[in-house]
Coordinates of C-alpha atoms and ligand atoms in Angstrom, one line a residue:
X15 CA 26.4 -21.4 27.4
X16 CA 24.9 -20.6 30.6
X17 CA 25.7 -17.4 32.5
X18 CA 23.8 -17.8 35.5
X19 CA 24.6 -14.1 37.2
X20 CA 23.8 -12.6 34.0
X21 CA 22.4 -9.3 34.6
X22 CA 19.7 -8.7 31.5
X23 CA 18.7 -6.0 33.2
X24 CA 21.8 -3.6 32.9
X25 CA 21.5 -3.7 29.3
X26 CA 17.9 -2.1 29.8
X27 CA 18.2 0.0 32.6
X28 CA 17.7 3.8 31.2
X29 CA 17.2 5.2 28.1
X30 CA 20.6 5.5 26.9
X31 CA 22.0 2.2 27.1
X32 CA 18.6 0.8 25.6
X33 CA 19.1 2.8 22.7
X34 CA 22.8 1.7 22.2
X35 CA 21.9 -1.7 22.6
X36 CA 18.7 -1.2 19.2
X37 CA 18.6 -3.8 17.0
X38 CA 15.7 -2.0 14.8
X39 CA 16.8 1.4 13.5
X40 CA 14.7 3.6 14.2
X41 CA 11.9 4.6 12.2
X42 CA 11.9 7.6 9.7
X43 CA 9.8 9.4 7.6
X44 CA 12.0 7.5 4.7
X45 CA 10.2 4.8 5.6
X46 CA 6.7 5.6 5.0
X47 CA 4.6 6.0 1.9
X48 CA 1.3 7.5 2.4
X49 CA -1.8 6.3 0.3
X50 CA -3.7 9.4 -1.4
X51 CA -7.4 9.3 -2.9
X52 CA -8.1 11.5 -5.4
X53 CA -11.7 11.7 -6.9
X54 CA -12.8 13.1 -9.9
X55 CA -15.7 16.0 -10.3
X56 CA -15.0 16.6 -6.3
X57 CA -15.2 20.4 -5.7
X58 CA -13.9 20.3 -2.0
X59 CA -12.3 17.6 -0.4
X60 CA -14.2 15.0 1.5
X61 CA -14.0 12.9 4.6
X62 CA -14.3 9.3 4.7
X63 CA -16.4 8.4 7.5
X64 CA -14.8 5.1 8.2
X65 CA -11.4 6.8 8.0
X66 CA -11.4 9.8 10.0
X67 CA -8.9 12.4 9.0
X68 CA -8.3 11.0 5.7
X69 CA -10.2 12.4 2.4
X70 CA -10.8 12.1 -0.8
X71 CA -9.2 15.0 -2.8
X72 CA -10.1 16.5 -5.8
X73 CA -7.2 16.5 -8.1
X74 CA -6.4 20.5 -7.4
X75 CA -6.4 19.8 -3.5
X76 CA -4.2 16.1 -4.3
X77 CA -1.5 17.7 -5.5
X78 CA -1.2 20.6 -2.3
X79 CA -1.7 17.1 -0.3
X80 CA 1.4 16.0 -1.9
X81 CA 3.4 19.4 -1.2
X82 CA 2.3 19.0 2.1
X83 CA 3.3 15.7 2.9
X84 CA 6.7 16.4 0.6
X85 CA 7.6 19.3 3.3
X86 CA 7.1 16.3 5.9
X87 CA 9.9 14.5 4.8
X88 CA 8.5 11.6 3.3
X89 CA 9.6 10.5 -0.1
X90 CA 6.9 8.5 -1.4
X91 CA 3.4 9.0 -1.9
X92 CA 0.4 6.3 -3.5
X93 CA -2.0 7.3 -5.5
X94 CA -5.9 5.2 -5.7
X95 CA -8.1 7.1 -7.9
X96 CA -12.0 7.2 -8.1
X97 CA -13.8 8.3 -11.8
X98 CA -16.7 9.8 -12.3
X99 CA -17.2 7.0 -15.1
X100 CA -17.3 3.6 -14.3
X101 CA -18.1 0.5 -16.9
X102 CA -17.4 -3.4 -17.6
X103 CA -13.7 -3.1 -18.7
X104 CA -12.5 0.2 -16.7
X105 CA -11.6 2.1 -19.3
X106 CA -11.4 5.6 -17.1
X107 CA -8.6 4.0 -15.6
X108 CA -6.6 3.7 -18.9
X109 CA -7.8 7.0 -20.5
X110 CA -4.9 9.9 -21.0
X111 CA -6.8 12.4 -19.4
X112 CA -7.8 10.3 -16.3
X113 CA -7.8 11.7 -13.1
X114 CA -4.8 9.7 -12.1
X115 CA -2.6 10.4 -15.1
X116 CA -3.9 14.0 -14.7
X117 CA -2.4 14.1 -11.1
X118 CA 0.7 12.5 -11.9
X119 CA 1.5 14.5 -14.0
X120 CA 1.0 17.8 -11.6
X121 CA 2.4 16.3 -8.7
X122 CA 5.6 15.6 -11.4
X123 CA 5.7 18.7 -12.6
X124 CA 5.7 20.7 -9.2
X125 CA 7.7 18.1 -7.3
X126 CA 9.8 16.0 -9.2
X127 CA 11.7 14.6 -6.3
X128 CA 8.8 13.4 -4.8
X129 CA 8.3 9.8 -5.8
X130 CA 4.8 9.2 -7.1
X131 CA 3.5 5.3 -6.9
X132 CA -0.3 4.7 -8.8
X133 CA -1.7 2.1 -7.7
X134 CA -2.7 -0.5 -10.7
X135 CA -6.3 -1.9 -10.1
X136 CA -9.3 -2.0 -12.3
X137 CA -12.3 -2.7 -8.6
X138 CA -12.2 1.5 -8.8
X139 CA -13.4 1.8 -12.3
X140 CA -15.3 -1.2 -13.0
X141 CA -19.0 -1.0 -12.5
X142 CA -19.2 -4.1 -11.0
X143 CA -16.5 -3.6 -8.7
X144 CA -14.3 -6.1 -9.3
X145 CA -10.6 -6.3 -9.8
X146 CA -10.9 -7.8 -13.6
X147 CA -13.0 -8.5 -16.4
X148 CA -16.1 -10.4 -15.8
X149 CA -17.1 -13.4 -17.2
X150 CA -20.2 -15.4 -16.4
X151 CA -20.4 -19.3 -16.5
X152 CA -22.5 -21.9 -15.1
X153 CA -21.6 -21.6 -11.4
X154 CA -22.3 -17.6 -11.6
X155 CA -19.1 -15.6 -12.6
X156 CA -15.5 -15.6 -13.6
X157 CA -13.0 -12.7 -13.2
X158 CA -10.8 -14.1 -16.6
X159 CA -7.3 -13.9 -15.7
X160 CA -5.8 -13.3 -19.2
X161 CA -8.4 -10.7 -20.6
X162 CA -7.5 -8.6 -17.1
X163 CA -3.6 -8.6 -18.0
X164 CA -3.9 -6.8 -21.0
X165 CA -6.0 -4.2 -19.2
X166 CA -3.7 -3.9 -16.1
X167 CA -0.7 -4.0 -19.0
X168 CA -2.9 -0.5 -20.5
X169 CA -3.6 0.9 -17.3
X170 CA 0.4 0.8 -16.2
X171 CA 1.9 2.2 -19.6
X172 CA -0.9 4.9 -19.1
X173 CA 0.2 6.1 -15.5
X174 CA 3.8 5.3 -17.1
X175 CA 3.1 7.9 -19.9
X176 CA 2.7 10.5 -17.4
X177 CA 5.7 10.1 -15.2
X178 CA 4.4 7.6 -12.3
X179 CA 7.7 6.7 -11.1
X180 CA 6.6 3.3 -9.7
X181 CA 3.1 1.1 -10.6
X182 CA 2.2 -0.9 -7.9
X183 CA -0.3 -3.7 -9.6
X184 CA -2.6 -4.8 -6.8
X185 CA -5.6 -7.5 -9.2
X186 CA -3.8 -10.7 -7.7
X187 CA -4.0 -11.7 -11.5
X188 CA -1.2 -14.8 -12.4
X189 CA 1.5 -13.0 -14.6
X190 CA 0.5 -9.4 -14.2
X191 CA 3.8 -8.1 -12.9
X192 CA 5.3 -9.8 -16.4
X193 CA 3.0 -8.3 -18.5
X194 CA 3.3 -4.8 -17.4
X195 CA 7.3 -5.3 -17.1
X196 CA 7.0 -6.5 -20.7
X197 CA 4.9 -3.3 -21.9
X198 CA 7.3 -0.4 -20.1
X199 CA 10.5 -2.2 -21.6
X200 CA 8.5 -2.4 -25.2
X201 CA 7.7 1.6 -25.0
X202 CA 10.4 2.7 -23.9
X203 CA 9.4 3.0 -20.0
X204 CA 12.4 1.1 -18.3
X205 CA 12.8 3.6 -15.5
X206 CA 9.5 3.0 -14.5
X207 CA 9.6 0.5 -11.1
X208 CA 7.1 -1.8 -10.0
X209 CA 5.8 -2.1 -6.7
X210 CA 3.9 -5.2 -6.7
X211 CA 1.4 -6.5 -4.0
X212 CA 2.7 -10.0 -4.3
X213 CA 1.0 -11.7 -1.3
X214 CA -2.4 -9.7 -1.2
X215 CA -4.9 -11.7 0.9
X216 CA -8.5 -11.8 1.3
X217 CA -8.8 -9.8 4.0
X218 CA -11.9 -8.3 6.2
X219 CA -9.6 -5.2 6.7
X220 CA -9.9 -4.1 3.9
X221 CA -13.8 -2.4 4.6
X222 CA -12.8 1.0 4.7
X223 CA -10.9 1.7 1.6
X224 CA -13.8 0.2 -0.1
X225 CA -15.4 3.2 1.6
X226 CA -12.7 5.3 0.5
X227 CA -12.0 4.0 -3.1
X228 CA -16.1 3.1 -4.0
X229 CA -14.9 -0.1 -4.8
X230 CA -16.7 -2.8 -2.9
X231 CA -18.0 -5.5 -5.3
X232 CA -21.7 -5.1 -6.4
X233 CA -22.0 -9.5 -6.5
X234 CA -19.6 -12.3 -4.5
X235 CA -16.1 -11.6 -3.5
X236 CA -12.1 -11.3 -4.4
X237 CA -11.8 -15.1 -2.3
X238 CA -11.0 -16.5 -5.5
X239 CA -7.9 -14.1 -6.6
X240 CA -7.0 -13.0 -3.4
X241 CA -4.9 -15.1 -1.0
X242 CA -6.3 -17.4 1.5
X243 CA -5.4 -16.2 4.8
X244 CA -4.5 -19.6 6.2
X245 CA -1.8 -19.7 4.3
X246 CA 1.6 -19.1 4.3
X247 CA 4.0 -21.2 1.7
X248 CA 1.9 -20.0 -1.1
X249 CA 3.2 -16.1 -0.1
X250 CA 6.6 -17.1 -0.6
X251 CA 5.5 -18.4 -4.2
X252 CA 3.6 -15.4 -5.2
X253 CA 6.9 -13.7 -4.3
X254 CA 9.5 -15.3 -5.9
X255 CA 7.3 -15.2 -9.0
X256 CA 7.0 -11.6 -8.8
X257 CA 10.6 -11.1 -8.3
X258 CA 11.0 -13.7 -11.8
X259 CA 8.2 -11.6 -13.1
X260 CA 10.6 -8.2 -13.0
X261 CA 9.2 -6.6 -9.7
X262 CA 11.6 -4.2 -8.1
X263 CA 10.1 -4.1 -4.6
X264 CA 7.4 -7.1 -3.6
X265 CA 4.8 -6.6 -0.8
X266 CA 2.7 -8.5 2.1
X267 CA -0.8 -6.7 3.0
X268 CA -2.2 -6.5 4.8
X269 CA 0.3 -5.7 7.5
X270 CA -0.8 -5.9 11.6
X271 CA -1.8 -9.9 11.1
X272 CA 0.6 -10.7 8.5
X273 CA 3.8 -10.1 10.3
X274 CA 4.9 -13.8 10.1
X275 CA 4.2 -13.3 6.5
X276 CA 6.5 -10.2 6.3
X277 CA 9.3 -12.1 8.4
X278 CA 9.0 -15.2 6.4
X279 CA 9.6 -13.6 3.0
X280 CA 12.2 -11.4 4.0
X281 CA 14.1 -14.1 6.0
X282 CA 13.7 -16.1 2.6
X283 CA 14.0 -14.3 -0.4
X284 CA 15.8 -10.8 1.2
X285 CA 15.0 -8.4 -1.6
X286 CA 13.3 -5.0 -1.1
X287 CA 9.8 -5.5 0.9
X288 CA 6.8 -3.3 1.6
X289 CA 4.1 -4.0 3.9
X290 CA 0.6 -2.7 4.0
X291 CA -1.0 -1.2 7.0
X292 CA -4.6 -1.0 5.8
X293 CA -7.8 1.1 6.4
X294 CA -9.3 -1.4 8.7
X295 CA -5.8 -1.2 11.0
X296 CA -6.1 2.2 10.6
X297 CA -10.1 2.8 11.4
X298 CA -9.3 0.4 14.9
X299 CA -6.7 2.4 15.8
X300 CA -8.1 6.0 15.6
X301 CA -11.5 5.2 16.8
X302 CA -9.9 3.6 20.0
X303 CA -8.7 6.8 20.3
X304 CA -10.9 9.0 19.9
X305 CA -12.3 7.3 22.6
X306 CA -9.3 8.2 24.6
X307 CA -9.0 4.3 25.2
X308 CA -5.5 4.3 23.9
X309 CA -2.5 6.3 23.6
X310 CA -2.3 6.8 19.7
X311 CA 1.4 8.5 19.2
X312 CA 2.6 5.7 21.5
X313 CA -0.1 3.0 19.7
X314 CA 1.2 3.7 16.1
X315 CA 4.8 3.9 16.8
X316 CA 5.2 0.7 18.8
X317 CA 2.9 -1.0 15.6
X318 CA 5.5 0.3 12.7
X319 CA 8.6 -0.6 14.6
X320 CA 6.7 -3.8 15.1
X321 CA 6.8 -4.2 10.9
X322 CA 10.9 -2.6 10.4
X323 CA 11.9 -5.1 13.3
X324 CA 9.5 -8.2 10.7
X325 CA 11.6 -6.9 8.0
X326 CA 10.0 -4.1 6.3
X327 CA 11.7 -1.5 4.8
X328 CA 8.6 0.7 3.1
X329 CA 5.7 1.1 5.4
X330 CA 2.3 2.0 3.3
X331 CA 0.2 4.0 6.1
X332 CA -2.3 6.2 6.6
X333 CA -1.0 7.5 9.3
X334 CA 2.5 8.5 7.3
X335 CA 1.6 11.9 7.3
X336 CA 0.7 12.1 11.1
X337 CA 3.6 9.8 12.2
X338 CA 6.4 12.3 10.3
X339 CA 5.2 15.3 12.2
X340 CA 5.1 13.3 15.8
X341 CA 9.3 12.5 14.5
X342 CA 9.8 16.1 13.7
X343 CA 8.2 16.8 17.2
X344 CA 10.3 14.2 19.2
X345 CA 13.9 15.2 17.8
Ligands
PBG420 C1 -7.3 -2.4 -4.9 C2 -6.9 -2.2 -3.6 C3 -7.5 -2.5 -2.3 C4 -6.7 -2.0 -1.3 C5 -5.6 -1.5 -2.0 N1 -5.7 -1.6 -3.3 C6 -8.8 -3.0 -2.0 C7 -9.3 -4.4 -2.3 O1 -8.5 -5.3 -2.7 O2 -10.5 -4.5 -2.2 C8 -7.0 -2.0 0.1 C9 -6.2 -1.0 0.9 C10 -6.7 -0.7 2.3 O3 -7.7 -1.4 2.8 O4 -6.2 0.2 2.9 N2 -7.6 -3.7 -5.4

């Protein structure tokens, strides 16, 4: 149907009829989850030079971060941890009294509303830096898929244990989302969700959380359990097999390049979807504008609609905290 006086402009033309006319809603701080590093032995809390105005915390100062951001308005919070030991097999990262399972459980006890995510990863406790257990072979090296699972399995019933309300397993291991569903259920740990990075690629973007998180890998890279960034069919895959698997809310990262990604799968398999926004979106953004080349409120609010109008419904953001005080400001 053609309507050839039609006036597109009238349903644009100030600020009222454009916002009765939204298909996006608008964003809220509900909609963000904020990423939080907490490192263990710090005295004071740290700038990461890559990252400005985000720091590593030590666990005291983590869980005032986490009242902070809770008097914001935002709901959820993600928690990346960096020990003091690191070895082969990552066993800080499964240990009762880690610095994760430490923090949980303060942030829990102080703010039980507040919904606590730990990230489930084994690159920020390995001394090698990579996501898994290593294996060597002829070529060079293996990360070994099944020895990994039972670790990741450990490492979620531990943050579990101490009242994370969601693990979010991030290795890009086959079958990790099963195995850690199968451990919770087997101790008793139903209630605890699983945020699973389900189409995690190889990404370049990731640099400055590898700053953040003294992860980077010591040899090689994650190319071969990572995704391939050319393609697209296989995130719809890793999706649908985390959703099999027992995840409660699947997620695309990273986000700014990946919106076809975060379209696709929503479009597709419409279940509850996170996206991303990571440390190298982040780091272009706020050095651009500290430059003054670039509005940044403007910047960073066109950029998350951009991911509610793909089909998000959780952002992961470091700029969560900043964001819900620029909403508070506006209204
Ligand atoms: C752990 C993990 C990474 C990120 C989140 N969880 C790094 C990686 O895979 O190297 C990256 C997040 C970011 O860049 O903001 N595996």
């Amino acid at each position: 149907m053609i309507f050839p006086n039609l006036r597109m402009r009238e349903r644009r033309k100030d600020e009222e009829v454009r916002r009765q006319l939204r298909q996006t809603a608008a964003l809220t701080q509900r909609d963000l989850i904020m990423p939080i590093f907490v490192k263990e032995g710090l005295s004071a809390k740290s700038e990461i030079k890559s990252m400005p105005g985000i720091y590593q915390f030590s666990a005291r100062e983590a869980v005032g971060e986490a009242q902070r951001l809770y008097d914001t308005g935002i709901p959820y919070l993600i928690l990346f941890g960096v020990p003091k030991h690191k070895d082969e097999t990552a066993s800080s990262a499964y240990d009762e009294r880690g610095i994760i399972q430490e923090v949980i459980r303060s942030i829990k006890q102080k703010l039980p509303q507040l919904v606590v995510i730990a990230d489930v990863c084994m690159c920020e406790y390995t001394s090698h830096g990579h996501c898994g257990i290593i294996k060597k072979t002829k070529e060079g090296f293996q990360v070994d898929n099944d020895q990994t699972l039972e670790i990741l399995a450990k490492i979620a019933l531990s943050y579990g244990n101490a009242g994370a309300d969601y693990v979010a397993p991030s290795a890009m291991m086959d079958g990790q989302v099963k195995v850690i569903k199968e451990a919770l259920m087997k101790n008793n740990l139903a209630k605890v969700k699983i945020m699973a990075y389900s189409a995690k690629y190889a990404s370049s973007f990731y640099g400055p959380f590898r700053e953040a998180a003294e992860s980077s890998p010591r040899f090689g890279d994650r190319a071969a359990y990572q995704m391939d960034y050319y393609n697209s069919d296989e995130a719809i895959l890793e999706a649908k097999l985390d959703i099999q698997e027992g995840a409660d809310i699947i997620m695309v990262k990273p986000a700014l390049a990946y919106q076809d990604i975060i379209y696709r799968i929503k479009d597709e398999l419409n279940f509850p979807l996170a996206c991303y926004s990571v440390s190298g979106e982040y780091a272009m953004i706020k050095l651009a504008a500290a430059k003054n080349l670039l509005d940044e409120k403007k910047i960073v609010l066109e950029i998350l609609t951009g991911f509610k109008r793909s089909g998000a419904d959780f952002i992961i953001t470091y700029y969560a905290a900043e964001v819900a005080k620029w909403l508070k400001e506006t209204r």
